[in-house]
mmCIF file of N, CA and C in Angstrom:
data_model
loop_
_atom_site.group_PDB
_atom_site.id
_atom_site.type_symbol
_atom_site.label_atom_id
_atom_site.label_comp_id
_atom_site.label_asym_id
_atom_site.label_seq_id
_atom_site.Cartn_x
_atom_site.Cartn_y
_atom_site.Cartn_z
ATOM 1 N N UNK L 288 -44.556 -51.247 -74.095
ATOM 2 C CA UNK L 288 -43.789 -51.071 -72.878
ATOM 3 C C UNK L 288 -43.736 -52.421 -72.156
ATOM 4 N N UNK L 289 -42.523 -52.799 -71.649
ATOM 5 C CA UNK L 289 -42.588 -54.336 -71.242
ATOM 6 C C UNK L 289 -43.012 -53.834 -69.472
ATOM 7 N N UNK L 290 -43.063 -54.646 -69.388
ATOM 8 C CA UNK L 290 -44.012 -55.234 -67.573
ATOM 9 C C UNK L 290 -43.177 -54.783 -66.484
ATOM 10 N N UNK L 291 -43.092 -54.123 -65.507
ATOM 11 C CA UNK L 291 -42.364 -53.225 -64.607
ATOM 12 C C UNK L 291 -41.229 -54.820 -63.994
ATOM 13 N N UNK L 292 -41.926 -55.722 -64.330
ATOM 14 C CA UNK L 292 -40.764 -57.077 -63.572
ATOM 15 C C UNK L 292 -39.968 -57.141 -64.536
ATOM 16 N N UNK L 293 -39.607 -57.267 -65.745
ATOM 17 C CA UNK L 293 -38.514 -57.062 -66.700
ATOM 18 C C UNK L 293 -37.849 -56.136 -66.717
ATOM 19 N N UNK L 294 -38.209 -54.831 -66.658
ATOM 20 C CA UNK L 294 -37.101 -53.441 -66.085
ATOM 21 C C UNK L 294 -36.657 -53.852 -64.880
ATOM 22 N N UNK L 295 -37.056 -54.442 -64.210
ATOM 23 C CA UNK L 295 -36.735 -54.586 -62.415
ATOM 24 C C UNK L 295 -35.553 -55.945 -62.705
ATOM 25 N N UNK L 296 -35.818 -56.773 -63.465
ATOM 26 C CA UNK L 296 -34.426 -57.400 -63.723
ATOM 27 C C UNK L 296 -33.371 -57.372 -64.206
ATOM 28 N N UNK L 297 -34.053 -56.342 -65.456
ATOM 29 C CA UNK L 297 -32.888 -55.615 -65.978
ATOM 30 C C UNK L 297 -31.851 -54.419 -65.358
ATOM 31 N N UNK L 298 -32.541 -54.045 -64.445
ATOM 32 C CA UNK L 298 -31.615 -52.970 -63.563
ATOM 33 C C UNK L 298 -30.969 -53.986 -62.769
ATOM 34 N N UNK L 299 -31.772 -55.216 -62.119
ATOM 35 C CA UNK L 299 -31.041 -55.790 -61.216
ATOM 36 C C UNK L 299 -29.783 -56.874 -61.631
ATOM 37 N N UNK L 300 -29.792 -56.700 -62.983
ATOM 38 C CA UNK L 300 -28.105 -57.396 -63.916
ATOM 39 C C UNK L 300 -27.641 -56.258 -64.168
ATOM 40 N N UNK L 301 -27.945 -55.259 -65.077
ATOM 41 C CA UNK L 301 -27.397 -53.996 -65.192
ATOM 42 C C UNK L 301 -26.287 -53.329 -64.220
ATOM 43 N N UNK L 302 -26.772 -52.941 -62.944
ATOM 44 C CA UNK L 302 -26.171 -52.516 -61.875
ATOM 45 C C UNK L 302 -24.790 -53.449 -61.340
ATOM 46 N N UNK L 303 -24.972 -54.643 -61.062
ATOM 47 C CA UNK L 303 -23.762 -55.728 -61.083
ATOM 48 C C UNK L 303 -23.006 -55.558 -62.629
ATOM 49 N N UNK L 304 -23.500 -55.607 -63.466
ATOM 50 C CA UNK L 304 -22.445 -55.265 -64.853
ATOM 51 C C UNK L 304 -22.062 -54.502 -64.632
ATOM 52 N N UNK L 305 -22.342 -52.932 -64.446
ATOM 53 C CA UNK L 305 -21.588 -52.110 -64.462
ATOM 54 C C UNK L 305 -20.526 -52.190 -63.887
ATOM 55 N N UNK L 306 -20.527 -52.712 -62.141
ATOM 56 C CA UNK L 306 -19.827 -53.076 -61.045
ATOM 57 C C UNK L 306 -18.485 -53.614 -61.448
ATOM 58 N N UNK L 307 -18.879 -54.875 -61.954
ATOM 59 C CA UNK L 307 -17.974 -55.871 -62.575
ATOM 60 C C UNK L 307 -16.832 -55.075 -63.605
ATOM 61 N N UNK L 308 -17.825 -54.394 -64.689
ATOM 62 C CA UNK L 308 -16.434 -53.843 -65.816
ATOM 63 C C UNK L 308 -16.267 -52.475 -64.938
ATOM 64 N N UNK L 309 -16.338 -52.100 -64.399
ATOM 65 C CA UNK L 309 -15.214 -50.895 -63.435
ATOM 66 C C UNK L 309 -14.564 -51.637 -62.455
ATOM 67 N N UNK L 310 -14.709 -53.208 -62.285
ATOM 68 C CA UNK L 310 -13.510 -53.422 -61.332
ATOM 69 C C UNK L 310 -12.575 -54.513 -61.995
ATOM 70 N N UNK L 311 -12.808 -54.944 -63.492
ATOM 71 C CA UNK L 311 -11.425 -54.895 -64.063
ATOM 72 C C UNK L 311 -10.850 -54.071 -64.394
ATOM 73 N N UNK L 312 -11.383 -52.428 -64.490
ATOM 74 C CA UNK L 312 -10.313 -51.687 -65.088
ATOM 75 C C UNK L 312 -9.223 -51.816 -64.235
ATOM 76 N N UNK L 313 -8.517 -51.600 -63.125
ATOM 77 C CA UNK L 313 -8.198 -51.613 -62.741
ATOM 78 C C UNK L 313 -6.829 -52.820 -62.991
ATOM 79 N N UNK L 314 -7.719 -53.757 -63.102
ATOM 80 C CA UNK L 314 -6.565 -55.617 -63.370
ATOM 81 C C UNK L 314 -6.101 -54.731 -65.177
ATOM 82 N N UNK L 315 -6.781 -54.244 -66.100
ATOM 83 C CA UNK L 315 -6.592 -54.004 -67.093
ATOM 84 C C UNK L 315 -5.053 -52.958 -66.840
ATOM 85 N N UNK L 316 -5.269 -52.057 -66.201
ATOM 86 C CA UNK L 316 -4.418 -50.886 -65.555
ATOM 87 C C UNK L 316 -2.830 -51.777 -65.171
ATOM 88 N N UNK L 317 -3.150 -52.410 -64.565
ATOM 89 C CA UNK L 317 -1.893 -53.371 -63.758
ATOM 90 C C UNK L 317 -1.040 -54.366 -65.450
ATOM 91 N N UNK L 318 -2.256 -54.529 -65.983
ATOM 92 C CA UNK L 318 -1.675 -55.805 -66.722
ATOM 93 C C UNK L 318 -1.090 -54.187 -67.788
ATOM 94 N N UNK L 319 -1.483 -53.280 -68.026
ATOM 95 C CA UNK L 319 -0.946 -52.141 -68.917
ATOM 96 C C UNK L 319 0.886 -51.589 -68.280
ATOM 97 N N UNK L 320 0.754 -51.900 -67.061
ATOM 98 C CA UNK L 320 2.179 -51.428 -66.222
ATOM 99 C C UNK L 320 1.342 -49.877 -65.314
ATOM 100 N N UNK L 321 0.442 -49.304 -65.772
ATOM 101 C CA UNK L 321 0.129 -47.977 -65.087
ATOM 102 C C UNK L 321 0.087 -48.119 -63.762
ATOM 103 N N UNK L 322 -0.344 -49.300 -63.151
ATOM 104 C CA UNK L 322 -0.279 -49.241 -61.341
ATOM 105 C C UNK L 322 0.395 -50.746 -61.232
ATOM 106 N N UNK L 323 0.492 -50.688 -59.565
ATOM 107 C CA UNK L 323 1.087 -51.888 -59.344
ATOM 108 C C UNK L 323 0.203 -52.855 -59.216
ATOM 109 N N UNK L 324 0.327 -54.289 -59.399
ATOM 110 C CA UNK L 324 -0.953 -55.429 -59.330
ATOM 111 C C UNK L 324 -1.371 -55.705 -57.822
ATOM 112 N N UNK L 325 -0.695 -55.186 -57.011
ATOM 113 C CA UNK L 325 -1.419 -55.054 -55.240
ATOM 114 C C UNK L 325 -2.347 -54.291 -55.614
ATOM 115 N N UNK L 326 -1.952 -52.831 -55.697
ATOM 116 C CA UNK L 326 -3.487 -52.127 -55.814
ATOM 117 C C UNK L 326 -4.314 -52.529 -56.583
ATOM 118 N N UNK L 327 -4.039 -53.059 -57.978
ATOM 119 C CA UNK L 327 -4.820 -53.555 -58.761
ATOM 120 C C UNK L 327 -5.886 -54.493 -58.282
ATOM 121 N N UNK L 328 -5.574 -55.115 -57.109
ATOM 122 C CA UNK L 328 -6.314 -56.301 -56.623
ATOM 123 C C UNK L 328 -7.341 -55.620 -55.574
ATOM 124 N N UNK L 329 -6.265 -54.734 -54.804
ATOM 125 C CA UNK L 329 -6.953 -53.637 -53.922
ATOM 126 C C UNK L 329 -8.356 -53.100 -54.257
ATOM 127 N N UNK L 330 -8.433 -52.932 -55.368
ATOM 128 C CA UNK L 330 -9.421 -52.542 -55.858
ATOM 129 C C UNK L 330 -10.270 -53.236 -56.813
ATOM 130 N N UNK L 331 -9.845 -54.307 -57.411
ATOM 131 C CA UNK L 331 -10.612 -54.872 -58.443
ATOM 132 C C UNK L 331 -11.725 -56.239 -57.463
ATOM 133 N N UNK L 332 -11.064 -56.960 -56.214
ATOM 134 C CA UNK L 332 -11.449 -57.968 -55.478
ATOM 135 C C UNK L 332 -12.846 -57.578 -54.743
ATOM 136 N N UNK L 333 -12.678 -56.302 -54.456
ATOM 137 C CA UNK L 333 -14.191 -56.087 -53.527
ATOM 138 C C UNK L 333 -15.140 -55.670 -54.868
ATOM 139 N N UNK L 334 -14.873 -55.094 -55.695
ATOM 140 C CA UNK L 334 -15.841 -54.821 -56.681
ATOM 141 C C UNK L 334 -16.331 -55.916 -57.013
ATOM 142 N N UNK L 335 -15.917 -56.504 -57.605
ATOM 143 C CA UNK L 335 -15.868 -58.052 -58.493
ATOM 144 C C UNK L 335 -16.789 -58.555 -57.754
ATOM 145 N N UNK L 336 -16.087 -59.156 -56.583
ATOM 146 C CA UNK L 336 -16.899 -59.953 -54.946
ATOM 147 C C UNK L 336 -18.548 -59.464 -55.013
ATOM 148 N N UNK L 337 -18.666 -58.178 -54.741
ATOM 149 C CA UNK L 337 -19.813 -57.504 -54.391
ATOM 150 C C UNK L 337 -20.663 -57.899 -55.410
ATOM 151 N N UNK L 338 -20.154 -57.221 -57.149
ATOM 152 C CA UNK L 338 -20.963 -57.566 -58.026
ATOM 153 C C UNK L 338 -21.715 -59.095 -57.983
ATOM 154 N N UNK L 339 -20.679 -59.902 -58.147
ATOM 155 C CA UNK L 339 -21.314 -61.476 -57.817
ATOM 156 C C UNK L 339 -22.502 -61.405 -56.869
ATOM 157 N N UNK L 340 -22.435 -61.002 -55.494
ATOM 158 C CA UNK L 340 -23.015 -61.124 -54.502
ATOM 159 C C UNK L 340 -24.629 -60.439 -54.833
ATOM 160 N N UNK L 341 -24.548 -59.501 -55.964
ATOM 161 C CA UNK L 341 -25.653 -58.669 -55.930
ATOM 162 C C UNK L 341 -25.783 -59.412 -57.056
ATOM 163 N N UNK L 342 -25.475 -59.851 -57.673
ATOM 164 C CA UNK L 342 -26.041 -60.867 -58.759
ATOM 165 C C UNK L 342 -26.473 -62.194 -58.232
ATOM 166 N N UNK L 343 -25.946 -62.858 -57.771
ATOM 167 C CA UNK L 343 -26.512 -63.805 -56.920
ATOM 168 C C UNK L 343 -28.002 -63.234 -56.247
ATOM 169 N N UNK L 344 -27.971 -62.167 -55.330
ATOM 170 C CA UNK L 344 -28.818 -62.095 -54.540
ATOM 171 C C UNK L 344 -30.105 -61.230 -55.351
ATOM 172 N N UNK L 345 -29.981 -61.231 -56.706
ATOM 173 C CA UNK L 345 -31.121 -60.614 -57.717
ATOM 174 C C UNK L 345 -31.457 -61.855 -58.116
ATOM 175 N N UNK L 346 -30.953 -62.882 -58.569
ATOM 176 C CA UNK L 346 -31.398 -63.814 -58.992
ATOM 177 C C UNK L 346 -32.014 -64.970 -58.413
ATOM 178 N N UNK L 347 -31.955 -64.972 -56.397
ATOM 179 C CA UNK L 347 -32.345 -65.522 -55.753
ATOM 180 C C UNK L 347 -33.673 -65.119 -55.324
ATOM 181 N N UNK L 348 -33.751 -63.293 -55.478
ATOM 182 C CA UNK L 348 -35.060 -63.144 -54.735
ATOM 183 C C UNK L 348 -36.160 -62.659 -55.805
ATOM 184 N N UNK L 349 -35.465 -63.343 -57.303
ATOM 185 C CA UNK L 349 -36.620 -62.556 -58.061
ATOM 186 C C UNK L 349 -37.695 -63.847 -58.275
ATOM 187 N N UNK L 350 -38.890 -62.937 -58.774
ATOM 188 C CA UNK L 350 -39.742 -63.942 -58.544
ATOM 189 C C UNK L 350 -40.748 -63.990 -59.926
ATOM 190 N N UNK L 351 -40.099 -63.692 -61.297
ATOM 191 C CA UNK L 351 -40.418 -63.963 -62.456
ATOM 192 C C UNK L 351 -41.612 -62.805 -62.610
ATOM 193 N N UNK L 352 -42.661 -63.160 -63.760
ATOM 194 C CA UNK L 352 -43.311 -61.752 -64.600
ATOM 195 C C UNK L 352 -44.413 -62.072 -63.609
ATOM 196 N N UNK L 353 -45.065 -63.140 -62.637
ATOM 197 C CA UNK L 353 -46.221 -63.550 -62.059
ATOM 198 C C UNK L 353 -46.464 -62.412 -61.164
ATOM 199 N N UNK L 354 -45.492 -61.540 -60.363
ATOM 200 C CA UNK L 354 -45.977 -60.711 -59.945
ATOM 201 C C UNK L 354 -44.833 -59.741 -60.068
ATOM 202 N N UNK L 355 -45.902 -57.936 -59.660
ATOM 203 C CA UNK L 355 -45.090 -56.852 -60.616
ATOM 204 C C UNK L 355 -44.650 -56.012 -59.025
ATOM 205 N N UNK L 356 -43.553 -55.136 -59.545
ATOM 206 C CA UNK L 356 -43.000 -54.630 -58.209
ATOM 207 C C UNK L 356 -44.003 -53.327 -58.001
ATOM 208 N N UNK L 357 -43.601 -52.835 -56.830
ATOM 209 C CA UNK L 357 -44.695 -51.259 -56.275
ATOM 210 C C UNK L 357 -44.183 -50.504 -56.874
ATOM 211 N N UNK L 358 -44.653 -49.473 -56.754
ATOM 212 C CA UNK L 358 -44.802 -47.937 -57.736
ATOM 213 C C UNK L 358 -43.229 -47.488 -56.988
ATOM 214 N N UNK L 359 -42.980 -47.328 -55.926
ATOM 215 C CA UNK L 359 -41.992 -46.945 -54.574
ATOM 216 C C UNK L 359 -40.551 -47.836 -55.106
ATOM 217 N N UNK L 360 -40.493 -48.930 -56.258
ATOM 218 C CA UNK L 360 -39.479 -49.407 -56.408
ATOM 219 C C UNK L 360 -38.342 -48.613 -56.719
ATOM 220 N N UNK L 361 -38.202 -47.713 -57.835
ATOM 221 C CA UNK L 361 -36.862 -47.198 -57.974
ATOM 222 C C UNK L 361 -36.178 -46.091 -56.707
ATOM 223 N N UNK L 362 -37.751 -45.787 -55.711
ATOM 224 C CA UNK L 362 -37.136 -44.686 -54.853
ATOM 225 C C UNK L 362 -36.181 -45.526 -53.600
ATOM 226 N N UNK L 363 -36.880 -47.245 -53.651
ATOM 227 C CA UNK L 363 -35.885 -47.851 -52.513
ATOM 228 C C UNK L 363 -34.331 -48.368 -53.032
ATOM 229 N N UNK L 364 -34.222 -48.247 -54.895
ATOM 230 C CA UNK L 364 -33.658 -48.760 -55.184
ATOM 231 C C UNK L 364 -32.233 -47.619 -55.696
ATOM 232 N N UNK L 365 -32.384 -46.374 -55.913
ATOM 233 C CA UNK L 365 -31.906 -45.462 -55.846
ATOM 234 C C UNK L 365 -30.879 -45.065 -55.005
ATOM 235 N N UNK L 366 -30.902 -44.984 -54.164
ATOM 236 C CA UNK L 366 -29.598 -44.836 -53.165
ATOM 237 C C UNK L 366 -28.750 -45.901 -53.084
ATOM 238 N N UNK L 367 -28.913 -47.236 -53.513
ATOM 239 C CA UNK L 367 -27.755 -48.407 -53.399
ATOM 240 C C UNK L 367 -26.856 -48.210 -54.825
ATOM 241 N N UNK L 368 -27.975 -47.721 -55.896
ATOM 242 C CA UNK L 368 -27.503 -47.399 -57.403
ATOM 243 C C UNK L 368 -26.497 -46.689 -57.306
ATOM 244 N N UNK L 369 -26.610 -45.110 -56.386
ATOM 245 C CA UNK L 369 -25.587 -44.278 -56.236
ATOM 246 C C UNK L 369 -24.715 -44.471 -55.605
ATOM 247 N N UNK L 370 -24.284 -45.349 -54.715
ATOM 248 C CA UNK L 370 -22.938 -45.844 -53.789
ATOM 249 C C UNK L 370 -22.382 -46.863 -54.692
ATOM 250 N N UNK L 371 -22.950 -47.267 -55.518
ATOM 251 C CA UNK L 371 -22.515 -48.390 -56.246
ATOM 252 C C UNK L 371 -21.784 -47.949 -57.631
ATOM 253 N N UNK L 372 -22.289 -47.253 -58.191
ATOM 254 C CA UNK L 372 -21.923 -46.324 -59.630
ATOM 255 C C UNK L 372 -20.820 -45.354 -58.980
ATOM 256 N N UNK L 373 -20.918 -44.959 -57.181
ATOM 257 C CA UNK L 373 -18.941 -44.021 -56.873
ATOM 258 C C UNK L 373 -18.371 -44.989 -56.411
ATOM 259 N N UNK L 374 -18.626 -46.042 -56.588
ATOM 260 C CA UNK L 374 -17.521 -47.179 -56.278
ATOM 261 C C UNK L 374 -16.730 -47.710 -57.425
ATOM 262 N N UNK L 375 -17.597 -47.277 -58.386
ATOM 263 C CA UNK L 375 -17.599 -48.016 -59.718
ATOM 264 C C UNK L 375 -16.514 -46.607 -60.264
ATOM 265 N N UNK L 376 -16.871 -45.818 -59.739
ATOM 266 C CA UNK L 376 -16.203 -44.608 -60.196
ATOM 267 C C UNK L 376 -14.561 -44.421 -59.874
ATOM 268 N N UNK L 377 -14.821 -44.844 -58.132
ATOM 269 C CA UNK L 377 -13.686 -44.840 -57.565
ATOM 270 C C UNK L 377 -12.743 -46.178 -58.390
ATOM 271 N N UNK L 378 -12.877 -46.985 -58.864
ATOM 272 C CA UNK L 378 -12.681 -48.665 -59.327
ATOM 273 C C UNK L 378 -11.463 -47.557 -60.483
ATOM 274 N N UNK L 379 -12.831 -46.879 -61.477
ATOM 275 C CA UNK L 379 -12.014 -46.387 -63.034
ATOM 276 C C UNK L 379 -10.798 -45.445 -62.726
ATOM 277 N N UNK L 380 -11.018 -44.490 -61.516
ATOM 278 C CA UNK L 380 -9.607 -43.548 -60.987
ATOM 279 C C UNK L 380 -8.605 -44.138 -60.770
ATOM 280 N N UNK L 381 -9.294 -45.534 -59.818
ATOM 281 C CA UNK L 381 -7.955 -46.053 -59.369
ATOM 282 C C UNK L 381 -7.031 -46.482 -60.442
ATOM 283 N N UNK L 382 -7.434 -46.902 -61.695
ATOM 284 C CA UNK L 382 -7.045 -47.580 -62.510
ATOM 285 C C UNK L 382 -6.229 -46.624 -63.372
ATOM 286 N N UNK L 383 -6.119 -45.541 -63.199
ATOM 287 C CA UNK L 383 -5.436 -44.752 -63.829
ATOM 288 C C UNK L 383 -4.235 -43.898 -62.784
ATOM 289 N N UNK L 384 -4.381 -43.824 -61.710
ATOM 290 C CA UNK L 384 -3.465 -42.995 -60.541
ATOM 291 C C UNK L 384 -3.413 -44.120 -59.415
ATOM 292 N N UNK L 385 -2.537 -44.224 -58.549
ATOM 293 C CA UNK L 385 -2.502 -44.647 -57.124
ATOM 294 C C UNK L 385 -2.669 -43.440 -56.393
ATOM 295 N N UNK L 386 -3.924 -43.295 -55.698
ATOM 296 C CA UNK L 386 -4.032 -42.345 -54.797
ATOM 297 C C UNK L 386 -4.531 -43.315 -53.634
ATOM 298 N N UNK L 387 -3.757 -43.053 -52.070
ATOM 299 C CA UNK L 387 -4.350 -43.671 -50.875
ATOM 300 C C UNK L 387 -5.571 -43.489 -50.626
ATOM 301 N N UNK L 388 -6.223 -42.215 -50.850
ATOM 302 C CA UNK L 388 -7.562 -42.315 -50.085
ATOM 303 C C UNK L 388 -8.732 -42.884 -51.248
ATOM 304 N N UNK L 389 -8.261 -43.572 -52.249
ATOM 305 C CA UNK L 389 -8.913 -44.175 -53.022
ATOM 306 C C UNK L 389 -9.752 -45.399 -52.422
ATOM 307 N N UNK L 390 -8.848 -46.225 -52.581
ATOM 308 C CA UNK L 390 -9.458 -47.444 -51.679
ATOM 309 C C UNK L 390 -10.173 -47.747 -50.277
ATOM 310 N N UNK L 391 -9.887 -46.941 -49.648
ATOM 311 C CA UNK L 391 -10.739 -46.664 -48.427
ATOM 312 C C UNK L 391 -12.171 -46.490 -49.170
ATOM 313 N N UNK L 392 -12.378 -45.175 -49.333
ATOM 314 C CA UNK L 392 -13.006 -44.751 -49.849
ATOM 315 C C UNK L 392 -14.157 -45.601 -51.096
ATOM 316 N N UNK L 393 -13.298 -46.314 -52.312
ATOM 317 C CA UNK L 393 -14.158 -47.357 -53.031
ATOM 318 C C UNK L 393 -14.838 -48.833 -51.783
ATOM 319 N N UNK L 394 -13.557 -49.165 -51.041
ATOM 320 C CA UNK L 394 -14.475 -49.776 -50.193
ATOM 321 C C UNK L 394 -15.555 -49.332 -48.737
ATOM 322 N N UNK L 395 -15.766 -48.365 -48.665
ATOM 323 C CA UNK L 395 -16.902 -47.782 -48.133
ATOM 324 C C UNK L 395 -17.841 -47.835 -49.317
ATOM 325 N N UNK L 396 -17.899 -47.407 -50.259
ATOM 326 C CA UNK L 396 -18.833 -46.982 -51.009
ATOM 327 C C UNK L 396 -19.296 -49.116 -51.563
ATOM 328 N N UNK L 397 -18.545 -49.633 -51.571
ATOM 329 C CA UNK L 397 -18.825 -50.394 -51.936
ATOM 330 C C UNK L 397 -19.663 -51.823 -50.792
ATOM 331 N N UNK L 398 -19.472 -51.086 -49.639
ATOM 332 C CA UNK L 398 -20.180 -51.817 -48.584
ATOM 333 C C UNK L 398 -21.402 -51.180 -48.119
ATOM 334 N N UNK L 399 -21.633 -49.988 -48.460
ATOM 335 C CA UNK L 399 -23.070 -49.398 -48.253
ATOM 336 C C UNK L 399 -23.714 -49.580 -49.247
ATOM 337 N N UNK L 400 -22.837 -49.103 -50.573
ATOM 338 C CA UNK L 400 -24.024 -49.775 -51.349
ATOM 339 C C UNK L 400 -24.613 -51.053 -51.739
ATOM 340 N N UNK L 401 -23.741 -52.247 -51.617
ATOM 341 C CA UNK L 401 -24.183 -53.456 -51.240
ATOM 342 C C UNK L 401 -25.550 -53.733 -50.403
ATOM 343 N N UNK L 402 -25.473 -53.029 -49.096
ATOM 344 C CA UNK L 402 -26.448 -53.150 -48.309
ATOM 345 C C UNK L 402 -27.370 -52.399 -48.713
ATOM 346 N N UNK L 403 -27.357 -51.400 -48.721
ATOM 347 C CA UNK L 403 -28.663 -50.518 -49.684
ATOM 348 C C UNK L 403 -29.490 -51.012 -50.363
ATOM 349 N N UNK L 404 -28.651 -51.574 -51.796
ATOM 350 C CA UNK L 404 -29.033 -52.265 -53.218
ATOM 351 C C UNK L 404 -29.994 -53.705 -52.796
ATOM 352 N N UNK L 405 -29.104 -54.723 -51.764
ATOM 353 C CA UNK L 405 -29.719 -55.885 -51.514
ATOM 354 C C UNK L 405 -30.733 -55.408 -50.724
ATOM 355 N N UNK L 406 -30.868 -54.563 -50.043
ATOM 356 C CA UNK L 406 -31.919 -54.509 -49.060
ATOM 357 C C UNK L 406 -33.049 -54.271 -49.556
ATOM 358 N N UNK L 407 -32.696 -53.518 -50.354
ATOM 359 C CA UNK L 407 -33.893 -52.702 -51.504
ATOM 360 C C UNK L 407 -34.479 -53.854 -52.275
ATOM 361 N N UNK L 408 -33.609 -54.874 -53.120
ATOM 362 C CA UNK L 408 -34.026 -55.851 -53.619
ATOM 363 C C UNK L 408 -34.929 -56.661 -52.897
ATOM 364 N N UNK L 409 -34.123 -56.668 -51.765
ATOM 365 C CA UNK L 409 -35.477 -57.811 -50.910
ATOM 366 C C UNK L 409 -36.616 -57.579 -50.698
ATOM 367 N N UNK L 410 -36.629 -55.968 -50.362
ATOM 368 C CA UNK L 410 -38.182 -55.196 -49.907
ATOM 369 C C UNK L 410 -38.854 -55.276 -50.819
ATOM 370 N N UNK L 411 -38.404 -55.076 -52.275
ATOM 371 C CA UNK L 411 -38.856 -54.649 -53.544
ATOM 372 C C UNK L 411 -39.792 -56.020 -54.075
ATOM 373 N N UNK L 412 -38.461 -57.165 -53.707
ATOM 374 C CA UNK L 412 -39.264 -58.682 -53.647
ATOM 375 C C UNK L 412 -40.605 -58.915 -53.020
ATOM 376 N N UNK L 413 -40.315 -59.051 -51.676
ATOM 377 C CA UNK L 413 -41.269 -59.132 -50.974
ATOM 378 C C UNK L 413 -42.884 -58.259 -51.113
ATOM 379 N N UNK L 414 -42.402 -56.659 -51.720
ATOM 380 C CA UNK L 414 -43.697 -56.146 -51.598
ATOM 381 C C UNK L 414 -44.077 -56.476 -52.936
ATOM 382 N N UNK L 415 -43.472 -56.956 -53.668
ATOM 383 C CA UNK L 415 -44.498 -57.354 -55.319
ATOM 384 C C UNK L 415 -45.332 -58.376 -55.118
ATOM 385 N N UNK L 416 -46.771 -57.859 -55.780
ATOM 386 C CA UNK L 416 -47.806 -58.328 -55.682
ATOM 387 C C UNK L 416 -48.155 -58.554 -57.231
#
């Protein structure tokens, strides 16, 4: 079984991957003719953005195998996972239908879970011992 700091990095690239390929579907969708390339952007720019941002901000606050995260990690890390995976969700719908309350909607989900996810990361940082 590898060391609870290697799962903890691997979720913390994992989660931004996912992010990332549900918000080209969308550019994929546009470049297919199925939606128009406004929405396409509508929706692919904050995903994309965010992912970076949570990739960036995993790779800034991790702090290698020297020390391991708390037992409490996946429960702080859990709720940013789930706003992030219906954003990711909302990203793949859009990419197939134009519906208005889509995008609202992916970008809510995609600004709470941002904050959630990073916040969690930081705590998660900070309390590894």
């Amino acid at each position: 079984m590898p060391p609870a700091s290697r799962i903890l990095r691997l979720l913390a690239f994992a989660v931004p991957a996912a992010l990332t390929l549900a918000g080209v579907q969308p550019v994929m969708g546009a470049a297919t003719g199925s939606i128009g390339p406004g929405w396409a952007a509508e929706l692919a720019a904050p995903a994309i953005i965010a992912a970076s941002f949570l990739f960036l901000a995993a790779r800034r606050l991790d702090r290698g195998d020297l020390v391991q995260p708390p037992w409490y990690s996946a429960w702080l890390l859990f709720p940013g996972a789930f706003f992030l995976a219906g954003a990711a969700s909302m990203c793949i719908i859009g990419a197939l239908v134009d519906f208005p309350t889509i995008a609202p909607t992916m970008w809510a989900l995609v600004a709470v879970g941002t904050l959630a996810w990073t916040g969690a990361i930081a705590i998660v940082g900070r309390a590894s011992r």
